[in-house]
Tab-separated table of C-alpha atoms and ligand atoms in Angstrom:
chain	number	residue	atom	x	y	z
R	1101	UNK	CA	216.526	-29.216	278.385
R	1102	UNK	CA	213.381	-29.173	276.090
R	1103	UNK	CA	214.167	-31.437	272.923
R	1104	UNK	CA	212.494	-31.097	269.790
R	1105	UNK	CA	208.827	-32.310	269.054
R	1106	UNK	CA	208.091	-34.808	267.278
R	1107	UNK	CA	205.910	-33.132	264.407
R	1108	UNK	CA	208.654	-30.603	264.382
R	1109	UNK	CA	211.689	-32.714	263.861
R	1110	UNK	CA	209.431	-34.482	261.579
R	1111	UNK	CA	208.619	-31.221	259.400
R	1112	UNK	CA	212.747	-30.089	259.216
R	1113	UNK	CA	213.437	-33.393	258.463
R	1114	UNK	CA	210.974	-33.010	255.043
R	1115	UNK	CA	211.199	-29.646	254.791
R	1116	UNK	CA	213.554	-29.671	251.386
R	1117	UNK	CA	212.811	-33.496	250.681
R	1118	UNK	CA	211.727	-33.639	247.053
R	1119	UNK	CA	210.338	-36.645	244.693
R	1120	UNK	CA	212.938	-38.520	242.670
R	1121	UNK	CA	213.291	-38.211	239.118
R	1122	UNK	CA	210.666	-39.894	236.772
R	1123	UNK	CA	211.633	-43.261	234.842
R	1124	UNK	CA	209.134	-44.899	232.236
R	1125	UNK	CA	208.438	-48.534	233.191
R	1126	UNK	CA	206.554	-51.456	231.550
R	1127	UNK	CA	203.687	-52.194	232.492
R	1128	UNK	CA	204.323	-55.529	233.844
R	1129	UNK	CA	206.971	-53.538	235.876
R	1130	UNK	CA	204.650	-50.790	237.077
R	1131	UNK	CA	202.828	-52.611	239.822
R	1132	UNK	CA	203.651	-50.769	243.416
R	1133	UNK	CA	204.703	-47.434	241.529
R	1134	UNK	CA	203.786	-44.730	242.356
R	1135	UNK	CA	202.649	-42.490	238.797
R	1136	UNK	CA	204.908	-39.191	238.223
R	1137	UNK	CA	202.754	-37.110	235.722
R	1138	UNK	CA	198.315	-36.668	235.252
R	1139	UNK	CA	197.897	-39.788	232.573
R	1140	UNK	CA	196.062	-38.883	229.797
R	1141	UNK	CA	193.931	-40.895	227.814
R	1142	UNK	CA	195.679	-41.380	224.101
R	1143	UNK	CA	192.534	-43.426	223.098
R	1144	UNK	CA	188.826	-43.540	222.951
R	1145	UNK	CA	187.122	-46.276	224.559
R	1146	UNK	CA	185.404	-47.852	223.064
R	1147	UNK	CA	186.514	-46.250	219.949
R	1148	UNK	CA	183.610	-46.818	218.637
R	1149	UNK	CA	179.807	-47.955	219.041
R	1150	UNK	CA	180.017	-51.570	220.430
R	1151	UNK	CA	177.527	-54.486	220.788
R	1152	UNK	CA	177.441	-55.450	224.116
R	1153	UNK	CA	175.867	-58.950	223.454
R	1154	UNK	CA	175.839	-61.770	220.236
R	1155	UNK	CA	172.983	-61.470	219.006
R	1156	UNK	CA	171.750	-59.486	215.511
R	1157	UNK	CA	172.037	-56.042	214.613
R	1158	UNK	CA	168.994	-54.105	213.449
R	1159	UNK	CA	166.873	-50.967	212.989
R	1160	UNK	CA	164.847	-50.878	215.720
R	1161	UNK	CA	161.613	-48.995	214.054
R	1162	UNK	CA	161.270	-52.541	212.012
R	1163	UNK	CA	160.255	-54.437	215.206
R	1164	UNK	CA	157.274	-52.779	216.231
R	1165	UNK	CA	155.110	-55.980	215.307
R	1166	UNK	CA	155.905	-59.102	216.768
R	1167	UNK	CA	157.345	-61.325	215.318
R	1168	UNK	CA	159.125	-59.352	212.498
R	1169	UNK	CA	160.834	-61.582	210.485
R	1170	UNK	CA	164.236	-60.036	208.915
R	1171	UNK	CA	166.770	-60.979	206.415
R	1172	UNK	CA	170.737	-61.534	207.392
R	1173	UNK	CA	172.748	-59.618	205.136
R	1174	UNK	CA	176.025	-60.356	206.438
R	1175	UNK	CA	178.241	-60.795	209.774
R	1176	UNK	CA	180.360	-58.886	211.872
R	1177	UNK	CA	182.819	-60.526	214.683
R	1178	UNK	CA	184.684	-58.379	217.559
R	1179	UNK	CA	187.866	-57.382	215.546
R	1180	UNK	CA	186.453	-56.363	212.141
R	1181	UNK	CA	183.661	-53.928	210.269
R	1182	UNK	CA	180.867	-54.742	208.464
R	1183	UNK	CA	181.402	-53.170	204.829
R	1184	UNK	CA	178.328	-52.189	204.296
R	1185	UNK	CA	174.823	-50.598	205.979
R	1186	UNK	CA	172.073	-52.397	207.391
R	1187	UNK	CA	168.914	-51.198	205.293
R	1188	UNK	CA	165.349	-51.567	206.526
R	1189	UNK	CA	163.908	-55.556	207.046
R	1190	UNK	CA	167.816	-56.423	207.336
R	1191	UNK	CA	169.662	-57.779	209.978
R	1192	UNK	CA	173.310	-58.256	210.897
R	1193	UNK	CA	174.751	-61.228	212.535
R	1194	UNK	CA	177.253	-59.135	215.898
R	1195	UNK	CA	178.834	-60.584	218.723
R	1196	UNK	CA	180.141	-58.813	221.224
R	1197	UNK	CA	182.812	-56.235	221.124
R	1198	UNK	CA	182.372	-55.909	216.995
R	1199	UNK	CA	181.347	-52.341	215.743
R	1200	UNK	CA	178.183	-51.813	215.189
R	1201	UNK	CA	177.282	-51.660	211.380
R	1202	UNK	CA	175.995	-48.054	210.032
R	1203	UNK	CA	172.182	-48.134	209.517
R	1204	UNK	CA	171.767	-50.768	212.761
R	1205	UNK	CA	170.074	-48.694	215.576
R	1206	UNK	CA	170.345	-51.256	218.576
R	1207	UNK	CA	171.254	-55.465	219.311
R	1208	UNK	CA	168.266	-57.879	219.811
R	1209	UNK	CA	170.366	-60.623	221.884
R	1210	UNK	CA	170.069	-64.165	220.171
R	1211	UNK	CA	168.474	-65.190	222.840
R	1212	UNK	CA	165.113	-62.927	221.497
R	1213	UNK	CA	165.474	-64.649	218.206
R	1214	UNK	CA	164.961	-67.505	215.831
R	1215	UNK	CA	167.172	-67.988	213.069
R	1216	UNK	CA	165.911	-69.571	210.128
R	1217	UNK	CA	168.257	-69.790	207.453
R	1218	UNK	CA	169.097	-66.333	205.650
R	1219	UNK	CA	166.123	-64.903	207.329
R	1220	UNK	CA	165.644	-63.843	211.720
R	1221	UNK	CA	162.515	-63.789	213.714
R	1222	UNK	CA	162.705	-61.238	215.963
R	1223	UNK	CA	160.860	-62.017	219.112
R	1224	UNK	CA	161.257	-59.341	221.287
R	1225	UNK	CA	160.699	-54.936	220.560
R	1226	UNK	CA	163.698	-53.360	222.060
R	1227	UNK	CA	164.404	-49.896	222.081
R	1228	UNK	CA	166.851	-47.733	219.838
R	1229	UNK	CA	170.151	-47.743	221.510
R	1230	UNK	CA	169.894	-51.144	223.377
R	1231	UNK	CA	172.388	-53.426	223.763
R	1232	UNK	CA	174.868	-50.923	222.223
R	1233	UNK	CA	177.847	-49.246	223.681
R	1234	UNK	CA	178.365	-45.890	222.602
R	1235	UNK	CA	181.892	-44.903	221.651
R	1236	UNK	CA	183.796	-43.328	224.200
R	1237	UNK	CA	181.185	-44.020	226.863
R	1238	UNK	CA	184.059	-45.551	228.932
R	1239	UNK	CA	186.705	-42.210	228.611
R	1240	UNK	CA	187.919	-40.366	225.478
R	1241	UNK	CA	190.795	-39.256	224.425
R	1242	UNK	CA	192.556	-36.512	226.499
R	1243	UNK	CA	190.536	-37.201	229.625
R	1244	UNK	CA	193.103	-37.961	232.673
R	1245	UNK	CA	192.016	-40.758	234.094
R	1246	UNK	CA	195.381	-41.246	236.557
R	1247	UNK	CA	196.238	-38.587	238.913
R	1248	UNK	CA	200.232	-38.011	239.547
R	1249	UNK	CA	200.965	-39.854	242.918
R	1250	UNK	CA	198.587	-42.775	242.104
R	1251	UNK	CA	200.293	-46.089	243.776
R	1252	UNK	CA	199.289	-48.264	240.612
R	1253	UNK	CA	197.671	-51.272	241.092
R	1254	UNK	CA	195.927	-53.967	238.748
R	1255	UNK	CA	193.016	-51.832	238.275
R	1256	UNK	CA	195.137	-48.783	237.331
R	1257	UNK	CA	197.473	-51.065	234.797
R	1258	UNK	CA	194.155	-51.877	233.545
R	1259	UNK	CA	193.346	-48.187	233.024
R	1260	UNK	CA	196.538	-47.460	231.709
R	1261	UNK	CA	196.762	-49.987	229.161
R	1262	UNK	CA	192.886	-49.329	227.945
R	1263	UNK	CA	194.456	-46.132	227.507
R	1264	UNK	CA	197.289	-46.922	225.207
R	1265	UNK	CA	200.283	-46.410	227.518
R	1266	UNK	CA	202.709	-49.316	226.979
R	1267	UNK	CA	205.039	-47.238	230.133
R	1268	UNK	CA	204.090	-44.927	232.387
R	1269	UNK	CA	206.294	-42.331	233.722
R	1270	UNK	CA	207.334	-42.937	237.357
R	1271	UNK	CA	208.941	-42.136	239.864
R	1272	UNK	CA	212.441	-43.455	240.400
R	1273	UNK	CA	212.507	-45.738	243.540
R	1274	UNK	CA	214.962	-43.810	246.277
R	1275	UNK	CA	217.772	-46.265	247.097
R	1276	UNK	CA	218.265	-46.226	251.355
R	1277	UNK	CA	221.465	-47.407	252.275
R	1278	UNK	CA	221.522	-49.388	255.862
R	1279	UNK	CA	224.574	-49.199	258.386
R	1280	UNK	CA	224.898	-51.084	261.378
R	1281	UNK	CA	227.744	-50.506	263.960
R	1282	UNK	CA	227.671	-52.464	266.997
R	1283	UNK	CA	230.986	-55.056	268.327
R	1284	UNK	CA	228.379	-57.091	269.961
R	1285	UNK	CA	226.563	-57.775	266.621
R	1286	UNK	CA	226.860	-60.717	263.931
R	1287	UNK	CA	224.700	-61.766	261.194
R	1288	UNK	CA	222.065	-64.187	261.558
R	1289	UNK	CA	223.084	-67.720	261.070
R	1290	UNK	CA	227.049	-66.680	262.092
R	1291	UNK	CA	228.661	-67.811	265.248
R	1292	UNK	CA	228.224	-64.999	267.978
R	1293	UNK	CA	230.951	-65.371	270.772
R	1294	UNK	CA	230.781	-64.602	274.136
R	1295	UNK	CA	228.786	-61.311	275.023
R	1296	UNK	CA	227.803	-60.555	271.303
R	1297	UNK	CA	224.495	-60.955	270.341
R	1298	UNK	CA	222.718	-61.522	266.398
R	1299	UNK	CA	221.798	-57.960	263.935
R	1300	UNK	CA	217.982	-57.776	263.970
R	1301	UNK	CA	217.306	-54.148	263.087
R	1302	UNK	CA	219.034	-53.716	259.855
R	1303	UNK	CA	216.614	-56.946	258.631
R	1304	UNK	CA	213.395	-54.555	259.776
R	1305	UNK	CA	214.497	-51.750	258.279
R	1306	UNK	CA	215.830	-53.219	254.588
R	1307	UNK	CA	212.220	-54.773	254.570
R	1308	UNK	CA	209.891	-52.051	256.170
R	1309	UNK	CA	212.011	-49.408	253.256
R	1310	UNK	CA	210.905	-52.192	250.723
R	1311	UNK	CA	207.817	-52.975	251.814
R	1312	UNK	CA	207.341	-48.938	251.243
R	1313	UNK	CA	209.035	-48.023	247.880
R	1314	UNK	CA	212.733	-47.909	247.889
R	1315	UNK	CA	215.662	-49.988	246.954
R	1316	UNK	CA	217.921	-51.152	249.780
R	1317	UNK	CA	221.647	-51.182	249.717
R	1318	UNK	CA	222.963	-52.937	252.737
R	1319	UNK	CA	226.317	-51.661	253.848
R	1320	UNK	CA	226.822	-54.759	257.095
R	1321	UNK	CA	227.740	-53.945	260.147
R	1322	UNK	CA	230.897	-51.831	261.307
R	1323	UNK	CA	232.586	-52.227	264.342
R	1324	UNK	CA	232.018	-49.480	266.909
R	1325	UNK	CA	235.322	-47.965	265.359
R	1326	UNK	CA	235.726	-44.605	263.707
R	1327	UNK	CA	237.841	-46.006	260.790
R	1328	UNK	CA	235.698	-48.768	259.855
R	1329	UNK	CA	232.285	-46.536	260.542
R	1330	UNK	CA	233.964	-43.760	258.243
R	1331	UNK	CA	234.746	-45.943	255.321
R	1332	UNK	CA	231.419	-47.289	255.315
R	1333	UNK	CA	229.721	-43.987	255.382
R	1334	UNK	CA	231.911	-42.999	252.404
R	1335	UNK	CA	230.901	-46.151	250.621
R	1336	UNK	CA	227.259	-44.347	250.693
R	1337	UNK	CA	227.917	-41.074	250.030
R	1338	UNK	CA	230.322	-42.930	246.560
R	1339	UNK	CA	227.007	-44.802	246.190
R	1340	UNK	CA	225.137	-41.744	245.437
R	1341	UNK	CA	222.109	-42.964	247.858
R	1342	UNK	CA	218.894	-40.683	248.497
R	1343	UNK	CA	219.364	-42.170	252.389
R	1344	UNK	CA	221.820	-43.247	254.935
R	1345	UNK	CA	220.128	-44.947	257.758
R	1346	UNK	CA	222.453	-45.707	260.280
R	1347	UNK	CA	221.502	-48.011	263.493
R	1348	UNK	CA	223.085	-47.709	266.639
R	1349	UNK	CA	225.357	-45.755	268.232
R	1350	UNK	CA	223.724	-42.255	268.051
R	1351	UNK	CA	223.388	-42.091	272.015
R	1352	UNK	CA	225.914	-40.361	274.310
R	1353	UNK	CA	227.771	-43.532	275.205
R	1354	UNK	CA	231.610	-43.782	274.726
R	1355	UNK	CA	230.734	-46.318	272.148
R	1356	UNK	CA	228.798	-44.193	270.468
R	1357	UNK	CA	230.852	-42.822	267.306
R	1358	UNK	CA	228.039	-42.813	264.502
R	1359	UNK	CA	227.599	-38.494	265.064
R	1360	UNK	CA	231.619	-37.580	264.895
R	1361	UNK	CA	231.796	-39.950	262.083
R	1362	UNK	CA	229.222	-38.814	259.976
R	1363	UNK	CA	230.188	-34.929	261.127
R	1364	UNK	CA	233.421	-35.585	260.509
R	1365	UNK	CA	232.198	-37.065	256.264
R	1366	UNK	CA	231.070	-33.049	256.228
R	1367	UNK	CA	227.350	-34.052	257.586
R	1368	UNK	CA	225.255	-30.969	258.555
R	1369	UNK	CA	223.183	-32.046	261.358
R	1370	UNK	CA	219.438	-31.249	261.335
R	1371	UNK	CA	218.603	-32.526	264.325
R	1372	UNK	CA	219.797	-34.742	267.361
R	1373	UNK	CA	217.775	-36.327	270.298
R	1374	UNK	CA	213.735	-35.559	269.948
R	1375	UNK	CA	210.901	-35.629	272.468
R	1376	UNK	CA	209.816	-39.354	271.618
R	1377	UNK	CA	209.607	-42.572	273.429
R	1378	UNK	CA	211.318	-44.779	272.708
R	1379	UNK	CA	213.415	-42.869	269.859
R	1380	UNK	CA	214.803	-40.397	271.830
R	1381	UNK	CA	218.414	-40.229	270.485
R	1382	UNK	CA	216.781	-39.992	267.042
R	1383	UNK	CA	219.536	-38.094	264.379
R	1384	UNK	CA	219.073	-36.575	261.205
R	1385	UNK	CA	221.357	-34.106	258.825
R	1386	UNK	CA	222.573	-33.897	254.981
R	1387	UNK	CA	225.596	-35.509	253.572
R	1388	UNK	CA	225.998	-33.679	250.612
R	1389	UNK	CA	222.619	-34.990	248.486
R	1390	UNK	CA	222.542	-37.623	250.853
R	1391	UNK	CA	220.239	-37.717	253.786
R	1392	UNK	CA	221.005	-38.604	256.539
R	1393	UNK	CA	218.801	-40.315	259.581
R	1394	UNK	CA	220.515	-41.754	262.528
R	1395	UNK	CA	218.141	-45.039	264.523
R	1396	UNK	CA	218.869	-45.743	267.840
R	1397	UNK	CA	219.676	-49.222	268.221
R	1398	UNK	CA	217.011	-51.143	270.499
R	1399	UNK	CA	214.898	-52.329	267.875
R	1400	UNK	CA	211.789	-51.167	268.848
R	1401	UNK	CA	213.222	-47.672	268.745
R	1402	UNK	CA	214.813	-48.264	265.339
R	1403	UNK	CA	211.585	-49.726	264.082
R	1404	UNK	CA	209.116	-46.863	265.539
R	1405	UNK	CA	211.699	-44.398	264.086
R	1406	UNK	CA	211.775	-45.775	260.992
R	1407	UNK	CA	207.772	-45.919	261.018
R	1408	UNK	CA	207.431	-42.090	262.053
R	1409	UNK	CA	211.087	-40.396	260.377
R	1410	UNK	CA	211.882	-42.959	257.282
R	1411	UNK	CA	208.346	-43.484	256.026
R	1412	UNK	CA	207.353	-39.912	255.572
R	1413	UNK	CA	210.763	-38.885	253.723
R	1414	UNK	CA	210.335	-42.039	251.389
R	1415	UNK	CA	206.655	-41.147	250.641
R	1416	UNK	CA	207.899	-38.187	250.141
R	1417	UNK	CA	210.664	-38.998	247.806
R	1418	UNK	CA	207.617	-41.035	245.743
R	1419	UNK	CA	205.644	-38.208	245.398
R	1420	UNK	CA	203.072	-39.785	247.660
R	1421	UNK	CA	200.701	-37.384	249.987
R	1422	UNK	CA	200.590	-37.414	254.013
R	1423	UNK	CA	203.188	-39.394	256.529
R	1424	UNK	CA	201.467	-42.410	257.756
R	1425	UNK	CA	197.843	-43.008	259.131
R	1426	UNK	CA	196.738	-42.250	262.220
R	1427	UNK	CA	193.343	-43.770	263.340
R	1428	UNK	CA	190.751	-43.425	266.794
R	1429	UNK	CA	190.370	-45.916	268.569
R	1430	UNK	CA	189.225	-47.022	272.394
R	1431	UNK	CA	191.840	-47.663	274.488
R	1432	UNK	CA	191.209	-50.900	277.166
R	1433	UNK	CA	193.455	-50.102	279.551
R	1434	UNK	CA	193.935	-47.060	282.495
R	1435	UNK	CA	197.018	-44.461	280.789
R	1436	UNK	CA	199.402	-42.860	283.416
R	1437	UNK	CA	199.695	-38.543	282.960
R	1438	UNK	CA	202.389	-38.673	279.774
R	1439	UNK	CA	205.545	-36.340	280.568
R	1440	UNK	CA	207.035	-34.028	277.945
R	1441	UNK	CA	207.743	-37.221	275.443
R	1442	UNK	CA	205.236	-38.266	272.973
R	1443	UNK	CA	204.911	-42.024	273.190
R	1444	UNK	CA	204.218	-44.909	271.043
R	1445	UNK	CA	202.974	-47.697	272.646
R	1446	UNK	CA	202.900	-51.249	271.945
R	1447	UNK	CA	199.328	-52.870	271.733
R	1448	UNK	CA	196.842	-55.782	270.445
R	1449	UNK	CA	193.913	-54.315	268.513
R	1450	UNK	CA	190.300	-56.182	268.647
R	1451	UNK	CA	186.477	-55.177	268.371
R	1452	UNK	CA	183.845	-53.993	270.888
R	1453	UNK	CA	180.211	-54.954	270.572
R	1454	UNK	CA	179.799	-51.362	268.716
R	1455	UNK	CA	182.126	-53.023	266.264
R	1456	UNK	CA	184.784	-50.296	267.329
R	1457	UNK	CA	188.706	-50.781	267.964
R	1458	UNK	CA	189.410	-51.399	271.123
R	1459	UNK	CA	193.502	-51.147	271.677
R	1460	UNK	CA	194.752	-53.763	274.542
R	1461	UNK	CA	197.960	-51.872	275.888
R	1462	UNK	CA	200.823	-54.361	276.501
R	1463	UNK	CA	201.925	-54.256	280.013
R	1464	UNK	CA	206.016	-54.385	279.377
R	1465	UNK	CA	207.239	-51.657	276.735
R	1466	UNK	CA	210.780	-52.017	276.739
R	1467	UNK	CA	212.269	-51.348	273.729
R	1468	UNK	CA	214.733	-53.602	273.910
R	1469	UNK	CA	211.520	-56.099	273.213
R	1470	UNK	CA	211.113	-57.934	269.764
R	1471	UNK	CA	209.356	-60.768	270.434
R	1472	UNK	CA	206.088	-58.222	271.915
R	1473	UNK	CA	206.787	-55.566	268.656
R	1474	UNK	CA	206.069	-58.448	266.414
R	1475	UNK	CA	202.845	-59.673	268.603
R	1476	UNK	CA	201.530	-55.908	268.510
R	1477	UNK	CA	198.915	-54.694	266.017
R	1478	UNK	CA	199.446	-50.952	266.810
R	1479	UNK	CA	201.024	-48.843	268.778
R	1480	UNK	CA	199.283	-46.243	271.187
R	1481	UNK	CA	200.110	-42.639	270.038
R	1482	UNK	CA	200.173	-40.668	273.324
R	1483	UNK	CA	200.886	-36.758	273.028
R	1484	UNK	CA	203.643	-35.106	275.556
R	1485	UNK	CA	201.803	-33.945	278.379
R	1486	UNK	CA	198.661	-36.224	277.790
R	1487	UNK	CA	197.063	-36.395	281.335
R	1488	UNK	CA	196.198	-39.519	283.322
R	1489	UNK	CA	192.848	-41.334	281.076
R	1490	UNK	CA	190.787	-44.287	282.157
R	1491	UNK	CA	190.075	-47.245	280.523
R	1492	UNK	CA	187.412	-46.557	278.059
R	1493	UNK	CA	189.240	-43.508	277.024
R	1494	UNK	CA	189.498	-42.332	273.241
R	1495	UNK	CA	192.784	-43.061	272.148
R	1496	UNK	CA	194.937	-42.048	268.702
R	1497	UNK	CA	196.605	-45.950	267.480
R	1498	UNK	CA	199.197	-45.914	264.777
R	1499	UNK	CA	198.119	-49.177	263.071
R	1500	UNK	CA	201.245	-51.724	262.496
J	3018	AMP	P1	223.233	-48.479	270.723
J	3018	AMP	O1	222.237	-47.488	270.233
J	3018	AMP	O2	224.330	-48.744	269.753
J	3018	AMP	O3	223.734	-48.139	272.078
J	3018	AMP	O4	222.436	-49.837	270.884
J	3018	AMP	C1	221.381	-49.976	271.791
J	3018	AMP	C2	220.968	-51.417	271.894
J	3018	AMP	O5	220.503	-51.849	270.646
J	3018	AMP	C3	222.100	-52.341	272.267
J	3018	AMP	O6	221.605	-53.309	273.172
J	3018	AMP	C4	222.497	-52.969	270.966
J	3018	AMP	O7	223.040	-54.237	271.122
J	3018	AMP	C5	221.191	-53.023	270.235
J	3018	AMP	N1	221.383	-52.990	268.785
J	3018	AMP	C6	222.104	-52.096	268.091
J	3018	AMP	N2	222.084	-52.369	266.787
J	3018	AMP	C7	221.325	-53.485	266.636
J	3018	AMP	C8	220.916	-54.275	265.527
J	3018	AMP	N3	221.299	-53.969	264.265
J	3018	AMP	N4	220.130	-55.325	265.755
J	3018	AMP	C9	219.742	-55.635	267.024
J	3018	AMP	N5	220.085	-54.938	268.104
J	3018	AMP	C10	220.875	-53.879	267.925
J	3019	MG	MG1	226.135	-49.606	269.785
């Protein structure tokens, strides 16, 4: 049986995935978000021409003997405007950030100066223009300054602000909703009896879809029981999500009830089992609005899934460009031929003398395997069919 390839289970499962509607937030709530619209400036900046030192405004053709001596007609502070114009053999008292009085053709910094009384000594010719900051020689009004899909950080809020935005428009986070089903599974910090063991995935997953943009609505973990796994799913689909991730119970086990449950909520299945390792029983479909995307349960599986399947739809959802990142790098250890799975390998990433990553395959990849997912700094992306490679070999690493 051939299953589905990766890129193309990958592209069906995006192929009608759209961005979220746009919400204005604060700025103070804006960090992480990712921008909806082009931001336009609604400001000059500076509005006007600036001093860019204290010092004393003046018209630079009076300085052209040294020293000129000038008298101080007045004062000007950031925050206010000098009344009046500076007229030849004046000067200004400016600090920085104040306009620039009319007349005044460039800033001697006090340090070029000696002040005696109502009168200046100017020490030092400067040209026309110094020290002064044209308006608008930072942006002007109109220019967009923020492209749509911008993940705004501190220097974009910056920006933004400068620019006289007290929200920007972005967009809405997409809320994932996280189902485990398992008998053998209790929470952390509960009392497991015999043969059950403690929930690890659905921790990964709420975090990873955090860590990434979304909002995380934990549904617990249902019995491997058709009543309790259907009620749960309806709570989601009631909820309105953007996702339903389940975990577990998606393989072709008798336990596994997560597929007729979710077909029989009315899910339209886009795609079951895919040509991955580990991942294989990978599911995805539409519940109404709702998508749908089914993680196997070893937790390396779940996690890898949710690296290569849930990242790119929540980009997605945030308007943000590409899937994930996918970087060269030298791989230290001998690869066996691939077969007709593409893999993702667990591995430690350091430096060769050439300053180049070198990626240290781990020699146990069971997926069962936290403890070694947590150690690794990458995983090895090996294409289905790759032949046999030495160590040495150019390698593809999916950086953790
Ligand atoms: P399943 O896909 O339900 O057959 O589960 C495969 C393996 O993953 C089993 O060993 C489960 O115990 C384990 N597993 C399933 N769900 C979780 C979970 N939320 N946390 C940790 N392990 C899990
Ligand atoms: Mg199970």
């Amino acid at each position: 049986m051939s299953l589905l390839k990766v890129e193309d289970a990958l592209a069906q499962l995006l192929a009608d995935v759209s961005p979220t509607e746009t919400e204005n937030v604060s700025l103070h709530n804006a960090t992480g978000r990712v921008l909806a619209v082009d931001l336009k400036a609604q400001r000059t900046q500076p509005p006007f021409n600036a001093s860019a030192m204290d010092g004393y405004a003046i018209r630079a053709d009076n300085i052209r003997e040294l020293p000129t001596k000038l008298q101080i007609v007045g004062e000007v502070p950031a925050g206010y405007v000098f009344p009046d114009i500076v007229h030849n053999w004046e000067a200004v008292r400016i600090f920085t950030g104040a306009p620039v009085p009319e007349g005044a053709d460039a800033v001697v910094m006090q340090e070029k100066t000696e002040r005696d009384g109502a009168f200046v000594s100017i020490l030092q010719q400067v040209p026309k223009g110094n020290n002064i900051r044209p308006a608008g020689q930072d942006f002007k009004e109109g220019e967009v300054l923020l492209k749509r899909g911008t993940e705004l950080t501190y220097r974009h809020l910056a920006l933004a602000a400068s620019m006289n935005h007290a929200v920007v428009p972005v967009y809405r986070r997409p809320v994932i909703a996280i189902l485990s089903t398992g008998d053998e599974l209790v929470l952390p910090g509960d009392k497991p009896s015999d043969g059950q063991i403690i929930a690890s995935n659905n921790f990964a997953i709420a975090s990873f879809a955090q860590t990434i943009g979304a909002d995380v609505l934990d549904l617990g973990i249902a019995r491997d029981d058709m009543t309790e796994i259907s009620t749960t799913i309806e709570k989601a689909v009631a909820a309105r999500v953007d996702c339903l991730v389940t975990i577990g119970g998606v393989s072709v086990g008798d336990h596994d009830l997560v597929q007729d449950a979710l077909k029989t909520a009315g899910m339209d299945l886009t795609f079951w089992r895919i040509a991955m390792r580990p991942g294989k029983p990978l599911l995805a479909g539409n519940l109404g609005a709702t998508r749908v995307l089914g993680l196997p349960g070893n937790p390396v599986s779940s996690m890898s899934c949710a690296i290569l399947f849930l990242q790119p739809m929540i980009r997605k959802m945030l308007g943000k460009e590409g899937p994930y990142r996918i970087d060269p790098a030298i791989c230290a250890s001998p690869l066996p031929a691939n077969d007709y799975r593409q893999s993702y390998m667990r591995a430690r990433l350091g430096k060769d003398a050439e300053g180049r990553a070198v990626a240290s395959l781990f020699s146990d990849q069971d997926s069962s395997k936290l403890a070694s997912f947590a150690e690794a700094d990458c995983l090895i992306v090996r294409p289905p069919d790759a032949p046999a490679s030495k160590a040495g070999a150019p390698c593809q690493i999916l950086i953790l």
